[in-house]
């Protein structure tokens, strides 16, 4: 018998303000931030002591001791300890992927409620000991005699004391996300002016959303921060124009700066999903439903495709399955990994050759109404604690759709390291 499905409701979200790396949350761990974020959601929706179907979250940068970070965060929170919890990892798509997993289980009737989230800290990044030193220590721990111990220690060299830090780089190319994106920006001819304009709009939209109280029930102050630390309401195209390029600097016309790239950030987010019945029986709101989702991957190693271009491939699959066009949305949330990531994705959808040759479409997907893009700000202004970004976007878009009224539709597009992308449709 085919499983009966239903659409998962998004009840609400919570996040802590995002901090810049090595700043307000420098002393906080992933577990601290995720636990605080869960507890904010628990308080908001009266979930103290409640057993939920599942909590699914993750972090891109994790200490080895955090083998199931999400479960530990649940145990540290005021949710019932009988709530199952586990980690997922899909780079910057983690938070959205977690929401999709929870939504799918709700859709299949396997659970009635769940929380999806994500957390990351670049301040408390895990350092690993040198690989050869690790082997020495393993040999030492299994040595039985003094001679075996001395033999193991004889292999130690000074260079082995240098720790290995996680690199913001692709394992198969050695290039950072920014260097990869600089190649894409050049391929698509994305101008510095357009990138800076998009960045300024992100700051203005985020500041305006805070000012109108949009985040009052989405963001809980934490460790002295009430708003995202990276937010600069007074930034301008003129100020951004003064910044030196930081990626692709081998090119005299390099365009990517600290102002049109996301900063390294710390933070956490969580979203409460449920069946309509579960929400109604507790008198809780339904902001929107998660209607459908899609992932895609591109070959950024040998295939000549941009590392962060996979959402461009995922969206047409999602549109076709749902009988929609790219213009059938009231709001678009395209994660601003870099301003040029957003602009290259939009350019790809407008480009007849790309849509025909790469996406196999008869006609381009076309342009979107850019006044409907990232209307409450996005990662360039808020910051981008990798795994936390998806939850920020799902909660903000659901609330935006709810405010706009019934029957509104939003598209989420999140690029991820490894040449992957996660996209989803929400409807109020
Ligand atoms: C991971 C996935 O799966 C997918 C993805 O999302 S990919 C994206 C992943 N994220 C990244 O790769 C992070 C990329 N960012 C970085 O590496 C760093 O933030 C960076 C190299 C871009 C900049 O680092 P930095 O130099 O420490 O930045 P920062 O000191 O904040 O800014 C440099 C200058 O620009 C200025 N500036 C930055 N933003 C500004 C703004 N909006 N307005 C005005 N000035 C600004 C700062 O004030 C600073 O000026 P001073 O030197 O005079 O103080």
Coordinates of C-alpha atoms and ligand atoms in Angstrom, one line a residue:
X1 CA 0.0 0.0 0.0
X2 CA 1.4 3.4 -1.0
X3 CA 2.0 5.5 2.1
X4 CA -0.4 8.3 2.8
X5 CA 1.3 11.7 2.9
X6 CA 0.4 15.1 4.3
X7 CA 2.2 18.4 4.3
X8 CA 4.3 19.2 7.4
X9 CA 3.4 22.5 9.1
X10 CA 6.0 25.0 10.1
X11 CA 4.9 26.2 13.5
X12 CA 7.7 28.7 14.3
X13 CA 11.4 29.1 14.8
X14 CA 14.0 30.4 17.1
X15 CA 17.6 31.4 16.7
X16 CA 20.2 33.2 18.6
X17 CA 21.6 36.4 17.0
X18 CA 24.5 35.4 14.8
X19 CA 28.0 36.5 16.0
X20 CA 31.1 37.3 14.1
X21 CA 33.9 34.7 14.7
X22 CA 36.0 35.2 17.8
X23 CA 33.7 37.8 19.2
X24 CA 30.5 37.6 21.4
X25 CA 30.3 33.8 21.3
X26 CA 34.0 33.1 21.4
X27 CA 33.6 31.1 24.6
X28 CA 30.5 29.2 23.6
X29 CA 30.5 25.7 22.2
X30 CA 28.2 24.2 19.5
X31 CA 26.4 22.4 22.3
X32 CA 25.9 25.6 24.4
X33 CA 24.5 27.4 21.4
X34 CA 22.2 24.6 20.2
X35 CA 20.9 23.9 23.7
X36 CA 20.1 27.6 24.2
X37 CA 18.4 27.8 20.9
X38 CA 16.3 24.7 21.6
X39 CA 15.4 26.1 25.0
X40 CA 14.3 29.3 23.4
X41 CA 11.9 27.3 21.1
X42 CA 10.7 25.2 24.1
X43 CA 9.9 28.4 26.0
X44 CA 8.2 30.0 23.0
X45 CA 5.9 27.1 22.4
X46 CA 5.4 25.6 25.9
X47 CA 7.3 22.4 25.1
X48 CA 8.8 22.1 28.6
X49 CA 9.1 18.4 29.5
X50 CA 7.5 17.4 26.2
X51 CA 8.5 14.4 24.1
X52 CA 8.7 15.3 20.4
X53 CA 8.9 12.9 17.5
X54 CA 12.5 13.7 16.7
X55 CA 15.1 16.5 16.8
X56 CA 17.4 16.6 13.8
X57 CA 20.3 19.1 13.5
X58 CA 24.0 19.2 12.8
X59 CA 27.2 21.2 12.6
X60 CA 29.7 21.5 9.8
X61 CA 32.6 21.9 12.2
X62 CA 32.3 19.4 15.1
X63 CA 34.6 18.3 17.8
X64 CA 35.2 14.5 17.9
X65 CA 33.6 14.4 21.4
X66 CA 30.3 15.7 19.8
X67 CA 29.6 12.4 18.0
X68 CA 25.8 13.0 18.4
X69 CA 25.8 16.7 19.2
X70 CA 22.0 17.0 18.7
X71 CA 21.2 14.3 21.2
X72 CA 23.5 15.9 23.8
X73 CA 21.8 19.3 23.1
X74 CA 18.4 17.7 23.7
X75 CA 19.6 16.1 26.9
X76 CA 20.9 19.5 28.0
X77 CA 17.6 21.2 27.1
X78 CA 14.2 21.3 28.8
X79 CA 12.7 18.9 26.2
X80 CA 11.8 15.4 27.5
X81 CA 14.9 13.1 27.5
X82 CA 12.7 10.6 25.7
X83 CA 12.9 12.7 22.5
X84 CA 15.1 10.9 19.9
X85 CA 17.8 13.1 18.3
X86 CA 20.5 12.8 15.7
X87 CA 23.0 14.7 13.6
X88 CA 23.0 15.3 9.9
X89 CA 25.7 17.1 7.8
X90 CA 25.1 18.6 4.4
X91 CA 27.5 21.5 4.7
X92 CA 25.6 24.8 4.4
X93 CA 22.5 22.9 3.5
X94 CA 22.5 21.1 6.9
X95 CA 19.7 23.2 8.5
X96 CA 17.4 22.9 5.5
X97 CA 18.2 19.2 5.0
X98 CA 17.3 18.7 8.6
X99 CA 13.9 20.4 8.1
X100 CA 13.3 18.3 5.0
X101 CA 14.0 15.1 7.0
X102 CA 11.7 16.1 9.8
X103 CA 9.0 17.2 7.3
X104 CA 9.2 14.0 5.4
X105 CA 8.7 11.9 8.6
X106 CA 5.7 14.0 9.5
X107 CA 4.4 13.7 5.9
X108 CA 4.6 9.9 6.2
X109 CA 2.9 9.9 9.5
X110 CA 5.9 8.4 11.3
X111 CA 6.1 11.3 13.7
X112 CA 3.7 14.1 14.7
X113 CA 6.2 16.8 15.6
X114 CA 9.9 17.5 15.4
X115 CA 12.6 20.2 15.6
X116 CA 15.1 20.8 12.8
X117 CA 18.2 22.9 13.4
X118 CA 21.8 23.6 13.0
X119 CA 24.7 25.2 14.7
X120 CA 28.3 26.2 13.9
X121 CA 31.2 27.9 15.5
X122 CA 34.3 29.0 13.7
X123 CA 35.6 30.4 17.0
X124 CA 35.6 27.0 18.8
X125 CA 36.7 25.1 15.7
X126 CA 38.1 21.6 16.4
X127 CA 41.8 21.3 16.1
X128 CA 43.1 17.8 15.4
X129 CA 46.5 16.5 16.3
X130 CA 48.9 15.9 13.5
X131 CA 48.1 12.6 11.7
X132 CA 51.5 11.0 12.4
X133 CA 51.4 12.1 16.0
X134 CA 48.0 10.4 16.3
X135 CA 49.5 7.2 15.1
X136 CA 52.3 7.5 17.6
X137 CA 49.8 8.0 20.4
X138 CA 47.8 5.0 19.3
X139 CA 50.9 2.9 19.2
X140 CA 51.9 4.2 22.6
X141 CA 48.5 3.4 24.1
X142 CA 48.8 -0.3 23.0
X143 CA 52.5 -0.7 23.9
X144 CA 53.0 -3.4 26.5
X145 CA 56.7 -3.0 27.3
X146 CA 59.1 -0.2 27.9
X147 CA 60.9 -1.1 24.7
X148 CA 57.7 -0.8 22.7
X149 CA 56.9 2.6 24.3
X150 CA 60.4 3.9 23.5
X151 CA 60.1 2.6 19.9
X152 CA 56.8 4.4 19.5
X153 CA 58.2 7.7 20.9
X154 CA 61.3 7.4 18.7
X155 CA 59.0 8.3 15.8
X156 CA 58.1 11.8 17.2
X157 CA 59.4 14.7 15.2
X158 CA 59.0 18.5 16.1
X159 CA 56.7 19.1 13.1
X160 CA 54.2 16.6 14.5
X161 CA 53.3 19.0 17.4
X162 CA 51.7 21.4 14.9
X163 CA 47.8 20.9 15.1
X164 CA 45.7 20.5 12.0
X165 CA 43.0 23.1 11.8
X166 CA 39.9 22.6 9.6
X167 CA 40.3 24.5 6.4
X168 CA 37.5 26.4 4.7
X169 CA 38.6 24.6 1.5
X170 CA 37.3 21.9 -0.8
X171 CA 39.1 18.6 -0.2
X172 CA 39.4 17.7 -3.9
X173 CA 40.6 21.1 -5.2
X174 CA 42.3 22.7 -2.2
X175 CA 40.5 26.0 -3.1
X176 CA 38.5 27.9 -0.5
X177 CA 34.8 28.5 -1.1
X178 CA 35.7 32.1 -1.9
X179 CA 38.3 31.2 -4.5
X180 CA 35.9 28.8 -6.1
X181 CA 33.2 31.5 -6.2
X182 CA 35.7 34.0 -7.6
X183 CA 36.0 31.7 -10.7
X184 CA 32.2 31.5 -11.0
X185 CA 31.8 35.2 -10.6
X186 CA 34.3 35.8 -13.4
X187 CA 32.7 33.1 -15.6
X188 CA 29.3 34.8 -15.3
X189 CA 30.8 38.3 -15.5
X190 CA 29.2 39.4 -12.2
X191 CA 30.1 43.0 -11.6
X192 CA 31.5 44.4 -8.4
X193 CA 28.8 47.1 -8.4
X194 CA 26.0 44.5 -8.6
X195 CA 27.6 42.5 -5.8
X196 CA 28.0 45.5 -3.5
X197 CA 24.4 46.6 -4.2
X198 CA 23.1 43.2 -3.3
X199 CA 25.1 43.3 0.0
X200 CA 23.8 46.7 0.9
X201 CA 20.2 45.6 0.2
X202 CA 20.8 42.6 2.5
X203 CA 21.9 44.9 5.4
X204 CA 19.1 47.4 4.8
X205 CA 16.4 44.6 4.6
X206 CA 17.7 42.9 7.8
X207 CA 17.9 46.1 9.7
X208 CA 14.3 47.1 8.6
X209 CA 13.0 43.6 9.6
X210 CA 14.5 44.0 13.1
X211 CA 13.1 47.6 13.3
X212 CA 9.6 46.5 12.5
X213 CA 9.7 43.7 15.1
X214 CA 9.8 40.9 12.5
X215 CA 12.4 39.0 14.5
X216 CA 10.7 39.5 17.9
X217 CA 9.4 35.9 17.9
X218 CA 12.2 34.4 15.8
X219 CA 15.4 35.6 17.6
X220 CA 16.2 35.3 21.3
X221 CA 19.0 37.5 22.7
X222 CA 22.1 35.5 23.8
X223 CA 25.3 36.4 25.6
X224 CA 24.8 40.1 25.2
X225 CA 23.7 40.1 21.6
X226 CA 20.2 41.2 20.6
X227 CA 20.8 41.5 16.9
X228 CA 23.2 39.9 14.5
X229 CA 26.6 41.3 15.1
X230 CA 27.6 41.6 11.5
X231 CA 24.6 43.8 10.7
X232 CA 25.7 47.3 9.5
X233 CA 22.6 49.4 8.8
X234 CA 24.8 52.3 7.8
X235 CA 26.8 50.5 5.1
X236 CA 26.6 51.9 1.6
X237 CA 27.7 51.1 -1.9
X238 CA 30.3 53.9 -1.6
X239 CA 31.8 52.4 1.6
X240 CA 31.8 48.9 0.0
X241 CA 33.5 50.2 -3.1
X242 CA 36.5 51.2 -1.0
X243 CA 37.2 47.6 0.1
X244 CA 40.1 45.6 -1.4
X245 CA 39.3 42.3 -3.1
X246 CA 40.0 39.2 -0.9
X247 CA 39.3 36.4 -3.3
X248 CA 40.5 35.8 -6.9
X249 CA 43.1 38.5 -6.3
X250 CA 45.3 37.1 -9.1
X251 CA 42.8 38.7 -11.5
X252 CA 43.3 42.5 -11.8
X253 CA 39.5 42.8 -12.0
X254 CA 38.8 40.8 -8.9
X255 CA 35.4 41.7 -7.4
X256 CA 34.9 39.8 -4.2
X257 CA 35.5 41.7 -0.9
X258 CA 34.8 41.2 2.8
X259 CA 31.7 43.4 2.2
X260 CA 30.1 41.2 -0.5
X261 CA 31.2 37.9 1.1
X262 CA 29.7 36.3 4.2
X263 CA 31.8 36.7 7.4
X264 CA 33.0 33.7 9.4
X265 CA 30.3 33.4 12.0
X266 CA 29.0 31.6 15.1
X267 CA 25.3 30.8 15.8
X268 CA 22.4 28.3 16.0
X269 CA 18.8 28.0 14.7
X270 CA 15.9 25.7 15.2
X271 CA 12.5 25.3 13.6
X272 CA 9.4 23.5 15.1
X273 CA 7.5 21.4 12.5
X274 CA 4.4 19.3 13.1
X275 CA 1.3 17.8 11.6
X276 CA -1.6 20.3 11.4
X277 CA -3.5 18.1 13.9
X278 CA -0.7 18.2 16.5
X279 CA -0.4 22.0 16.1
X280 CA -4.2 22.5 16.3
X281 CA -4.6 20.3 19.4
X282 CA -2.1 22.5 21.2
X283 CA -3.5 25.8 20.0
X284 CA -0.2 26.5 18.1
X285 CA -0.1 28.5 14.9
X286 CA 0.8 27.1 11.4
X287 CA 2.9 29.7 9.6
X288 CA 3.4 27.7 6.4
X289 CA 3.8 24.2 5.0
X290 CA 6.9 22.6 3.6
X291 CA 5.5 21.4 0.3
X292 CA 8.4 19.8 -1.5
X293 CA 12.2 19.8 -1.7
X294 CA 15.1 18.7 -3.9
X295 CA 18.8 18.3 -3.8
X296 CA 21.3 18.3 -6.6
X297 CA 25.1 18.0 -7.1
X298 CA 27.5 19.3 -9.7
X299 CA 31.0 18.2 -10.8
X300 CA 33.1 21.1 -9.6
X301 CA 36.3 19.0 -9.8
X302 CA 36.3 17.7 -13.4
X303 CA 33.0 19.0 -14.9
X304 CA 33.8 22.7 -15.1
X305 CA 30.7 23.7 -13.0
X306 CA 30.9 26.3 -10.3
X307 CA 31.2 24.8 -6.8
X308 CA 28.1 26.7 -5.5
X309 CA 25.9 26.3 -8.6
X310 CA 24.0 23.1 -7.7
X311 CA 20.8 25.0 -6.6
X312 CA 20.5 26.2 -10.2
X313 CA 20.1 22.5 -11.2
X314 CA 17.9 21.5 -8.3
X315 CA 15.3 24.2 -8.8
X316 CA 14.0 23.2 -12.3
X317 CA 13.5 19.6 -11.1
X318 CA 11.4 20.9 -8.2
X319 CA 9.5 23.3 -10.5
X320 CA 8.7 20.5 -13.0
X321 CA 7.5 18.1 -10.3
X322 CA 5.2 20.7 -8.9
X323 CA 4.0 22.2 -12.2
X324 CA 5.4 25.6 -11.3
X325 CA 7.4 28.2 -13.1
X326 CA 10.2 30.3 -11.5
X327 CA 7.8 33.3 -11.5
X328 CA 5.1 31.5 -9.5
X329 CA 6.6 32.6 -6.2
X330 CA 5.8 35.5 -3.9
X331 CA 9.2 35.4 -2.1
X332 CA 12.6 34.0 -2.9
X333 CA 15.2 33.1 -0.3
X334 CA 18.5 32.6 -2.1
X335 CA 21.3 32.0 0.5
X336 CA 23.9 34.7 0.1
X337 CA 27.1 32.7 0.6
X338 CA 28.6 35.4 -1.5
X339 CA 26.7 38.2 -3.3
X340 CA 28.1 36.7 -6.6
X341 CA 26.6 33.3 -5.8
X342 CA 23.1 34.7 -5.8
X343 CA 23.8 36.8 -8.9
X344 CA 25.4 33.9 -10.8
X345 CA 22.4 31.6 -9.9
X346 CA 19.9 34.2 -11.1
X347 CA 22.0 34.8 -14.3
X348 CA 22.1 31.1 -15.0
X349 CA 18.3 30.8 -14.8
X350 CA 18.0 33.7 -17.3
X351 CA 20.6 32.3 -19.7
X352 CA 19.2 30.3 -22.7
X353 CA 22.4 28.4 -23.4
X354 CA 22.9 27.3 -19.7
X355 CA 19.3 26.3 -19.4
X356 CA 19.4 24.3 -22.6
X357 CA 22.8 22.7 -22.4
X358 CA 23.2 22.3 -18.7
X359 CA 19.7 22.0 -17.5
X360 CA 18.2 20.3 -20.6
X361 CA 15.3 22.9 -20.8
X362 CA 13.7 24.1 -23.9
X363 CA 13.5 27.7 -22.6
X364 CA 15.3 29.6 -19.9
X365 CA 13.6 29.7 -16.4
X366 CA 13.7 33.5 -16.8
X367 CA 14.1 36.4 -14.4
X368 CA 12.6 36.8 -11.0
X369 CA 11.1 40.0 -9.5
X370 CA 14.2 41.0 -7.4
X371 CA 12.1 43.1 -5.0
X372 CA 10.8 39.8 -3.7
X373 CA 14.3 38.4 -3.1
X374 CA 15.7 38.0 0.5
X375 CA 13.2 40.6 1.7
X376 CA 14.2 40.3 5.4
X377 CA 17.9 40.2 4.7
X378 CA 20.1 37.2 4.3
X379 CA 23.5 35.8 5.1
X380 CA 25.6 38.8 3.9
X381 CA 24.1 40.9 6.7
X382 CA 23.1 38.3 9.3
X383 CA 26.3 36.2 9.0
X384 CA 26.5 32.6 8.1
X385 CA 27.2 30.0 10.8
X386 CA 27.1 27.3 8.2
X387 CA 24.6 24.7 9.5
X388 CA 22.5 27.3 11.2
X389 CA 21.6 29.2 8.0
X390 CA 18.9 26.8 6.8
X391 CA 16.9 27.1 10.0
X392 CA 17.1 30.9 9.8
X393 CA 15.8 30.9 6.3
X394 CA 13.0 28.4 6.9
X395 CA 11.6 30.2 9.9
X396 CA 11.9 33.7 8.3
X397 CA 10.3 32.6 5.1
X398 CA 7.5 30.8 6.9
X399 CA 6.7 33.9 8.9
X400 CA 6.9 36.2 5.9
X401 CA 4.4 33.9 4.0
X402 CA 2.1 33.9 7.0
X403 CA 2.2 37.7 7.2
X404 CA 1.4 37.9 3.5
X405 CA -1.7 35.8 4.0
X406 CA -3.0 32.4 2.8
X407 CA -2.0 30.9 -0.6
X408 CA 1.4 32.6 -0.8
X409 CA 4.5 30.6 -2.0
X410 CA 8.2 30.9 -1.3
X411 CA 11.3 29.3 -2.8
X412 CA 14.4 28.5 -0.7
X413 CA 17.7 27.9 -2.5
X414 CA 20.9 27.0 -0.5
X415 CA 24.2 26.1 -2.0
X416 CA 26.5 23.8 -0.1
X417 CA 30.2 22.8 -0.1
X418 CA 31.0 19.7 -2.1
X419 CA 29.2 21.0 -5.2
X420 CA 25.7 20.4 -3.7
X421 CA 22.5 22.3 -3.3
X422 CA 19.3 22.0 -1.4
X423 CA 16.1 23.8 -2.4
X424 CA 12.5 23.7 -1.1
X425 CA 9.0 25.2 -1.6
X426 CA 7.0 26.6 1.3
X427 CA 3.4 27.7 1.1
X428 CA 1.1 29.6 3.5
Ligands
LIG1 C1 30.1 26.2 3.3 C2 29.0 25.9 2.3 O1 28.6 24.7 2.3 C3 28.5 26.9 1.3 C4 28.7 28.3 1.6 O2 27.9 29.0 2.1 S1 30.2 29.0 1.0 C5 30.5 30.4 2.1 C6 31.3 29.9 3.3 N1 31.8 31.0 4.0 C7 33.0 31.5 3.7 O3 33.7 31.0 2.9 C8 33.5 32.7 4.6 C9 34.2 33.7 3.7 N2 34.6 34.8 4.5 C10 35.9 34.9 5.0 O4 36.7 34.1 4.8 C11 36.2 36.2 5.7 O5 35.1 36.8 6.3 C12 36.8 37.3 4.7 C13 38.1 36.8 4.1 C14 35.8 37.5 3.5 C15 37.0 38.6 5.3 O6 37.7 38.5 6.5 P1 38.3 39.7 7.3 O7 39.3 40.4 6.5 O8 38.6 39.3 8.7 O9 37.0 40.7 7.3 P2 36.7 41.9 8.2 O10 37.8 42.3 9.0 O11 35.4 41.7 8.8 O12 36.5 43.0 7.0 C16 37.5 43.6 6.3 C17 37.2 45.1 6.2 O13 36.0 45.2 5.5 C18 35.2 46.1 6.2 N3 33.8 45.7 5.9 C19 33.3 44.4 5.9 N4 32.0 44.5 5.6 C20 31.7 45.8 5.5 C21 30.5 46.4 5.2 N5 29.3 45.8 4.9 N6 30.5 47.8 5.1 C22 31.6 48.5 5.3 N7 32.8 47.9 5.6 C23 32.8 46.5 5.6 C24 35.5 45.9 7.6 O14 35.2 47.0 8.4 C25 37.0 45.7 7.5 O15 37.6 47.0 7.5 P3 38.9 47.4 8.3 O16 40.0 46.5 7.8 O17 39.1 48.9 8.0 O18 38.5 47.1 9.7

